[in-house]
CSV table of C-alpha atoms in Angstrom, one decimal:
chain,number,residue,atom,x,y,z
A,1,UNK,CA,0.0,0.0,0.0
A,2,UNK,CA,1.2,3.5,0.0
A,3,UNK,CA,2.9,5.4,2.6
A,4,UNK,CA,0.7,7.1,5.6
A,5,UNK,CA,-1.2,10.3,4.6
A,6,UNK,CA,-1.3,10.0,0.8
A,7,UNK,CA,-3.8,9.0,-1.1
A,8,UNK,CA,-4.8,5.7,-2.0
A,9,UNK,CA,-4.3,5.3,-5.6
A,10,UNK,CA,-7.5,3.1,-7.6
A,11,UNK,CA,-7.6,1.7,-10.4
A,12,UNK,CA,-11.3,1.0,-11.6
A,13,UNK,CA,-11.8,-2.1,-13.5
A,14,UNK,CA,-15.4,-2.9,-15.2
A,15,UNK,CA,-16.9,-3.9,-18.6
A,16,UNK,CA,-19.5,-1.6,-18.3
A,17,UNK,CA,-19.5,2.5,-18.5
A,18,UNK,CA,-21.9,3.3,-16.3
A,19,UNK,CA,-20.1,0.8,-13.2
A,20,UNK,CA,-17.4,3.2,-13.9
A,21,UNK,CA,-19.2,6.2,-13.8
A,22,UNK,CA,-20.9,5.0,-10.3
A,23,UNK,CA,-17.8,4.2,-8.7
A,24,UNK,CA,-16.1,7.4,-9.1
A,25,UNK,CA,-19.1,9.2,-8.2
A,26,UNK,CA,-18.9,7.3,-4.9
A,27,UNK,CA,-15.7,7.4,-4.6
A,28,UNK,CA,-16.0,11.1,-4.7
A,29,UNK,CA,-18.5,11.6,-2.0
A,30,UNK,CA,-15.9,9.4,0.4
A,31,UNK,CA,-13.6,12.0,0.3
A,32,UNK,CA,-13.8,13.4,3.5
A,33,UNK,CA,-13.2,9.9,5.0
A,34,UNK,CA,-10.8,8.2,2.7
A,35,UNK,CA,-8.4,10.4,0.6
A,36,UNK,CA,-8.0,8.7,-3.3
A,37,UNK,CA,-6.4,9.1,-6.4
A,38,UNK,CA,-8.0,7.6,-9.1
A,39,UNK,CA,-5.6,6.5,-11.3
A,40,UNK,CA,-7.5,4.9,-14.9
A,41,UNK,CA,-9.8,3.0,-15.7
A,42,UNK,CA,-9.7,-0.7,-17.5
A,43,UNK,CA,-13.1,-1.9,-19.4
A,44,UNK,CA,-10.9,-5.6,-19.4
A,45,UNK,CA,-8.4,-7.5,-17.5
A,46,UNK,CA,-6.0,-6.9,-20.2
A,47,UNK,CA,-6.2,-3.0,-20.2
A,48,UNK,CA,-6.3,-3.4,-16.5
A,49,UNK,CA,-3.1,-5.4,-15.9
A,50,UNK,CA,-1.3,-3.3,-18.6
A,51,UNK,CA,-2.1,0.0,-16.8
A,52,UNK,CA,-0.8,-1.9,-13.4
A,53,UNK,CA,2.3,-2.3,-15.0
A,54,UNK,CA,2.7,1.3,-16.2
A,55,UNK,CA,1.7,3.4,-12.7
A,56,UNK,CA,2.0,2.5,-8.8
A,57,UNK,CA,-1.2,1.0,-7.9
A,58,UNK,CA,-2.5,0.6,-4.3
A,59,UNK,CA,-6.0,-1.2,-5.0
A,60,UNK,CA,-7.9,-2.4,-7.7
A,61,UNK,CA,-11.9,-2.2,-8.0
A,62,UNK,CA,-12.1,-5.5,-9.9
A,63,UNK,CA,-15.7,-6.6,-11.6
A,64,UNK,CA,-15.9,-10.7,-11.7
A,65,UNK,CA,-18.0,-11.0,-14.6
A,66,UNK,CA,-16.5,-9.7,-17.6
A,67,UNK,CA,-15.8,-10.7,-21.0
A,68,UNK,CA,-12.7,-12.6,-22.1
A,69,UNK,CA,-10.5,-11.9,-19.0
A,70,UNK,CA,-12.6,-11.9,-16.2
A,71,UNK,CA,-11.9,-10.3,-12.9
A,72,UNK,CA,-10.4,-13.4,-11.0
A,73,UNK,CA,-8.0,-14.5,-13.6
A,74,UNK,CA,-7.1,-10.9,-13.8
A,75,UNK,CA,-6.2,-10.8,-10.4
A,76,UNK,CA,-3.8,-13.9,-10.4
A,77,UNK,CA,-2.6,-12.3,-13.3
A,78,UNK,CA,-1.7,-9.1,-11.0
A,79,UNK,CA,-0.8,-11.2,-8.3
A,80,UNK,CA,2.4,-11.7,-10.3
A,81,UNK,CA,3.8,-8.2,-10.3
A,82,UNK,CA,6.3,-7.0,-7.7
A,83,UNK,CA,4.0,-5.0,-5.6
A,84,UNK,CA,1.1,-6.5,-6.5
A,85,UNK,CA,-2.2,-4.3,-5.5
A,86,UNK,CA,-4.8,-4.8,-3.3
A,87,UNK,CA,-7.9,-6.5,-4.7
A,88,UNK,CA,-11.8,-5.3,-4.1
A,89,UNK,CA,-13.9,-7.1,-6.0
A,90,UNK,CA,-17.1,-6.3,-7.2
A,91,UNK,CA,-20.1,-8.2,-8.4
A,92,UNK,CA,-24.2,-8.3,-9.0
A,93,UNK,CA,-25.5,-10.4,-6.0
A,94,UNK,CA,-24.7,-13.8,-6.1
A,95,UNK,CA,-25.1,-16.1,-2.8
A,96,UNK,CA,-22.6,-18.7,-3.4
A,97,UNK,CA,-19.8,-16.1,-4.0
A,98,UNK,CA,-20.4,-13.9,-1.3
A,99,UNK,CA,-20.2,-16.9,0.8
A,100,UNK,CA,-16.8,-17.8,-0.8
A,101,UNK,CA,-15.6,-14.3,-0.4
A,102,UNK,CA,-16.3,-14.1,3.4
A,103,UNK,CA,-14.7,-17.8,4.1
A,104,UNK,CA,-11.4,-16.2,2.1
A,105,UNK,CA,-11.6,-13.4,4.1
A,106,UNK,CA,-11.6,-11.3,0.7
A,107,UNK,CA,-13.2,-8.0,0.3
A,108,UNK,CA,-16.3,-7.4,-2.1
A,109,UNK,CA,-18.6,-4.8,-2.9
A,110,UNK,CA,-22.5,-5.5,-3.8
A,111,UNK,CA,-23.5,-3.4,-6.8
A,112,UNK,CA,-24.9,-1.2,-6.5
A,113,UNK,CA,-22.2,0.0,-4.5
A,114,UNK,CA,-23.1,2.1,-1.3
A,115,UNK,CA,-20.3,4.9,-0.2
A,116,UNK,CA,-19.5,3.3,3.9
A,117,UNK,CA,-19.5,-0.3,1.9
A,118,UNK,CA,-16.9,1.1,-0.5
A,119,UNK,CA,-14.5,3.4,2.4
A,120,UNK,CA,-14.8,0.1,4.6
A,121,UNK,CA,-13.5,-2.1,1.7
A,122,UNK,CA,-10.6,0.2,0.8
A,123,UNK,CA,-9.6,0.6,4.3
A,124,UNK,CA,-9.3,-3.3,4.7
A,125,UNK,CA,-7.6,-4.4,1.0
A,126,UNK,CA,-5.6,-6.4,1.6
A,127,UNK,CA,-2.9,-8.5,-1.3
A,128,UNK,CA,-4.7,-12.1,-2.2
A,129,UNK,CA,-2.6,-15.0,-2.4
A,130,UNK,CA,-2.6,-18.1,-5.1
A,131,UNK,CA,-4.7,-20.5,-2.5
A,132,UNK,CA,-7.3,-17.6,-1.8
A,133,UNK,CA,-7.7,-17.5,-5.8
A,134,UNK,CA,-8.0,-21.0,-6.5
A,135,UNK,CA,-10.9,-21.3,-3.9
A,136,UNK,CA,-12.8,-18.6,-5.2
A,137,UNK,CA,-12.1,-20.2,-8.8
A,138,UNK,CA,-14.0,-23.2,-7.5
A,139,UNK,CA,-16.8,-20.9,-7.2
A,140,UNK,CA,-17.0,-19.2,-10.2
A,141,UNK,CA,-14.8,-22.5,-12.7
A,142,UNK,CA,-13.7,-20.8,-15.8
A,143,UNK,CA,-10.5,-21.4,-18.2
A,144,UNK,CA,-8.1,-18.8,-18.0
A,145,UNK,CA,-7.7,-17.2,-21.7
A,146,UNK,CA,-3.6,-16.6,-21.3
A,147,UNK,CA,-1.0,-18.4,-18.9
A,148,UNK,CA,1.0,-15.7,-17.5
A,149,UNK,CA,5.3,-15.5,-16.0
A,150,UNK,CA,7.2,-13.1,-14.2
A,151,UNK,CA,10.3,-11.6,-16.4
A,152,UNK,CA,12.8,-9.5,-15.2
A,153,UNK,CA,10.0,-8.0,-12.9
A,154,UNK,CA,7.2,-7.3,-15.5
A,155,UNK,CA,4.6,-9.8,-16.2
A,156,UNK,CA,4.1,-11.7,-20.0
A,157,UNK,CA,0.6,-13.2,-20.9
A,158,UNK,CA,0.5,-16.0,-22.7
A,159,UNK,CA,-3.0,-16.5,-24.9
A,160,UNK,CA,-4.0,-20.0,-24.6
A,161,UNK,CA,-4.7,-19.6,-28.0
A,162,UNK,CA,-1.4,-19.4,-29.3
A,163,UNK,CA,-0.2,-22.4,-27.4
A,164,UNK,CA,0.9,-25.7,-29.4
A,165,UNK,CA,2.0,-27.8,-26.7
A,166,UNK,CA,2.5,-28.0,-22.8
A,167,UNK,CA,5.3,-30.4,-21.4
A,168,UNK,CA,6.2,-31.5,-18.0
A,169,UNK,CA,9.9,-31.2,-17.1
A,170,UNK,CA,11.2,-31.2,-13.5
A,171,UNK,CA,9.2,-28.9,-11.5
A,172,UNK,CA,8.2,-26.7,-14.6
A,173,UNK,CA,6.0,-26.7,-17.3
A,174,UNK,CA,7.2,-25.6,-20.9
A,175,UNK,CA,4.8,-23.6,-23.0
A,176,UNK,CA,5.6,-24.1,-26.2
A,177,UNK,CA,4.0,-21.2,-28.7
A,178,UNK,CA,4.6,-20.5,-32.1
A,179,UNK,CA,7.2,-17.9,-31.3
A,180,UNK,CA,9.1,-18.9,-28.4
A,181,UNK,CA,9.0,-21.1,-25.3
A,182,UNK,CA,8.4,-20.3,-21.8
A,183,UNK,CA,9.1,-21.8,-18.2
A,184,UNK,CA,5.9,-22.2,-15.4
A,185,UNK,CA,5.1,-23.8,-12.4
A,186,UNK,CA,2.1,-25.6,-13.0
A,187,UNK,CA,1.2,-29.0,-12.8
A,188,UNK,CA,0.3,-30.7,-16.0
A,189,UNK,CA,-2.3,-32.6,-14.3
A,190,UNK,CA,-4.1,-29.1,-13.1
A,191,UNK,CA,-4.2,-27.6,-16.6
A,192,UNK,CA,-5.6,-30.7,-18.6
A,193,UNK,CA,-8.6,-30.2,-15.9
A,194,UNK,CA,-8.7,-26.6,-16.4
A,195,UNK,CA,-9.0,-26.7,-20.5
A,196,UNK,CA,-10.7,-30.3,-20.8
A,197,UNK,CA,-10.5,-31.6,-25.0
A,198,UNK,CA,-8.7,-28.1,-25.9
A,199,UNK,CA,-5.2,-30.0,-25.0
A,200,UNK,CA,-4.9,-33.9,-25.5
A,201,UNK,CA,-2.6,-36.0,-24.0
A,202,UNK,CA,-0.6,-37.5,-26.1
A,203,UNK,CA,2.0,-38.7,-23.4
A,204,UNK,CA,2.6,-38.7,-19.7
A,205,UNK,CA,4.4,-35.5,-19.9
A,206,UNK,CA,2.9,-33.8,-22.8
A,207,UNK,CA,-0.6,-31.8,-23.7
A,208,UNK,CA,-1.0,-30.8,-27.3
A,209,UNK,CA,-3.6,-28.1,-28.6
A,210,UNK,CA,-6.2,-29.9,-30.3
A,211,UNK,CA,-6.5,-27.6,-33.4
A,212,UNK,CA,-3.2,-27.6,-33.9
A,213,UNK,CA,-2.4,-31.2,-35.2
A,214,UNK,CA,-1.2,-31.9,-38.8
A,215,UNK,CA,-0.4,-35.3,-38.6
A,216,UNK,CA,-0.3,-38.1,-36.6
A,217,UNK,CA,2.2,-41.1,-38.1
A,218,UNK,CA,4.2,-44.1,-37.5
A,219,UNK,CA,8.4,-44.5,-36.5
A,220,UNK,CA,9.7,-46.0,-39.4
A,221,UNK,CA,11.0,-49.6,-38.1
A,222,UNK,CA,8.6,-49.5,-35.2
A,223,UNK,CA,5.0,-50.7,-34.9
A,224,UNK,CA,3.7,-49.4,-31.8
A,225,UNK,CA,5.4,-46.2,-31.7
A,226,UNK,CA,3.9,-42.9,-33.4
A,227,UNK,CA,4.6,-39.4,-33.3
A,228,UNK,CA,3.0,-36.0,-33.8
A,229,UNK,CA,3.0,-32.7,-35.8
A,230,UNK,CA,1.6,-29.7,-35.4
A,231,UNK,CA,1.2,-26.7,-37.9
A,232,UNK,CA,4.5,-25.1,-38.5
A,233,UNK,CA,6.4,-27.4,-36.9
A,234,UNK,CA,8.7,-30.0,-37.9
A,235,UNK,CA,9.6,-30.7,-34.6
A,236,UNK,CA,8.2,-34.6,-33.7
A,237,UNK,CA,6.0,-34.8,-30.6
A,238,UNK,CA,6.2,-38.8,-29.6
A,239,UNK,CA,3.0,-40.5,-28.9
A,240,UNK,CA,3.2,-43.2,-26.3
A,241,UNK,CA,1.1,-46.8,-27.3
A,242,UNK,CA,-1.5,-46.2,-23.8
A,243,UNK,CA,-2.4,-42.5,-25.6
A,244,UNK,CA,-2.7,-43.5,-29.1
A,245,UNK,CA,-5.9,-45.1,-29.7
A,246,UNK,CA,-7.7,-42.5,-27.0
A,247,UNK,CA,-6.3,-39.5,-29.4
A,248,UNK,CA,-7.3,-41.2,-32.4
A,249,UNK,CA,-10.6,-41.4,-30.8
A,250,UNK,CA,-10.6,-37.9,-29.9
A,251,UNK,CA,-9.3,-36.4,-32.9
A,252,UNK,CA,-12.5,-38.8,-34.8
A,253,UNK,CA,-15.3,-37.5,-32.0
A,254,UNK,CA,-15.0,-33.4,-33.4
């Protein structure tokens, strides 16, 4: 947060205009109890993340619901920077998540938003870790749309679009996109659950994107073994005999 005396800087994150609108409004009339600096505003998690990377921020008024990015992924994503902000969320009324929220111990706003809600939340923000994230995912299950690492302080997105393939090695998980690779640590496991027949399995330590197989084919001098391609690659992606006949049932079923 920042230092004593000085205004809290807030970045406002919603889809829609008029959210915006209301929250500075509000924000406004708070200003003889909390003193803040609104510092943008973000209709998506990807505007929003990219102006958290530009400016100090000290808290972020994150909607859940919004297209593409929505506000939890956005907040992992955010989680990754050096200081990372302090998260509000916001959201229409929904039982199960404000249920979620108050076992996490994580501040929320009800919209509409009233002005003592909104100076108590901003007085408590607190940072959310990785566990408090995932729990609240639970609640509201959605595949992230880009994987996301820390380099040399700043954060990259990956889209999950762009992906070909993700392998396990060690304690890290290669990304492998079209232009480069890239180092996480995730569990292979975890992401096949998170984007279901989008990656296949073609081995124990290897997901492939689904749309992006050319050809599937046979190790000359070798019956059982196969290997993969996948557009504009000539690398060779092997294929082990237990994943074979499931992804040749796969690829068949769309």
């Amino acid at each position: 947060m920042n230092a004593p005396n000085l205004p809290l800087r807030v970045l406002i994150v919603d889809d829609e205009a008029p959210a915006r609108h209301r929250l500075r409004d509000v924000l406004a009339d708070c200003v003889g109890q909390l003193q803040v600096d609104i510092v943008g505003e973000a209709d998506n998690g990807l505007d929003a993340l990219s102006q958290a990377q530009q400016q100090p921020v000290d808290a972020v008024l994150l909607d859940i619901r919004m297209p593409g990015m929505d506000g939890l992924e956005c907040a992992a994503h955010l989680n990754r920077l050096p200081a990372p902000p302090a998260i509000v969320f916001s959201t229409a009324y929904d039982a199960y998540a404000c249920q979620a929220f108050d076992l996490n111990a994580v501040d929320y706003l009800l919209k509409p938003v009233r002005a003592d809600r909104l100076v108590r939340a901003l007085s408590r923000a607190h940072r959310l870790n990785a566990t408090t994230l995932e729990h609240l995912r639970e609640v509201h299950p959605k595949a992230r749309t880009h994987l996301s690492v820390n380099e040399k302080g700043r954060i990259v997105l990956i889209p999950v679009a762009d992906i070909l393939y993700l392998k396990a090695e060690l304690k890290y998980v290669t990304v492998r996109t079209a232009a480069r690779e890239f180092l996480i640590e995730e569990s292979l496991t975890r992401l096949e659950n998170e984007f279901g027949d989008a990656f296949l399995r073609i081995h124990r330590n290897c997901l492939v994107a689904r749309v992006r197989i050319r050809e599937i084919g046979k190790l000359p001098g070798d019956d059982d073994g196969h290997f993969l391609k996948l557009d504009g690659q000539d690398e060779r992606l092997m294929v082990s005999r237990r994943q074979y006949t499931a992804l040749r049932e796969k690829i068949r079923a769309f």
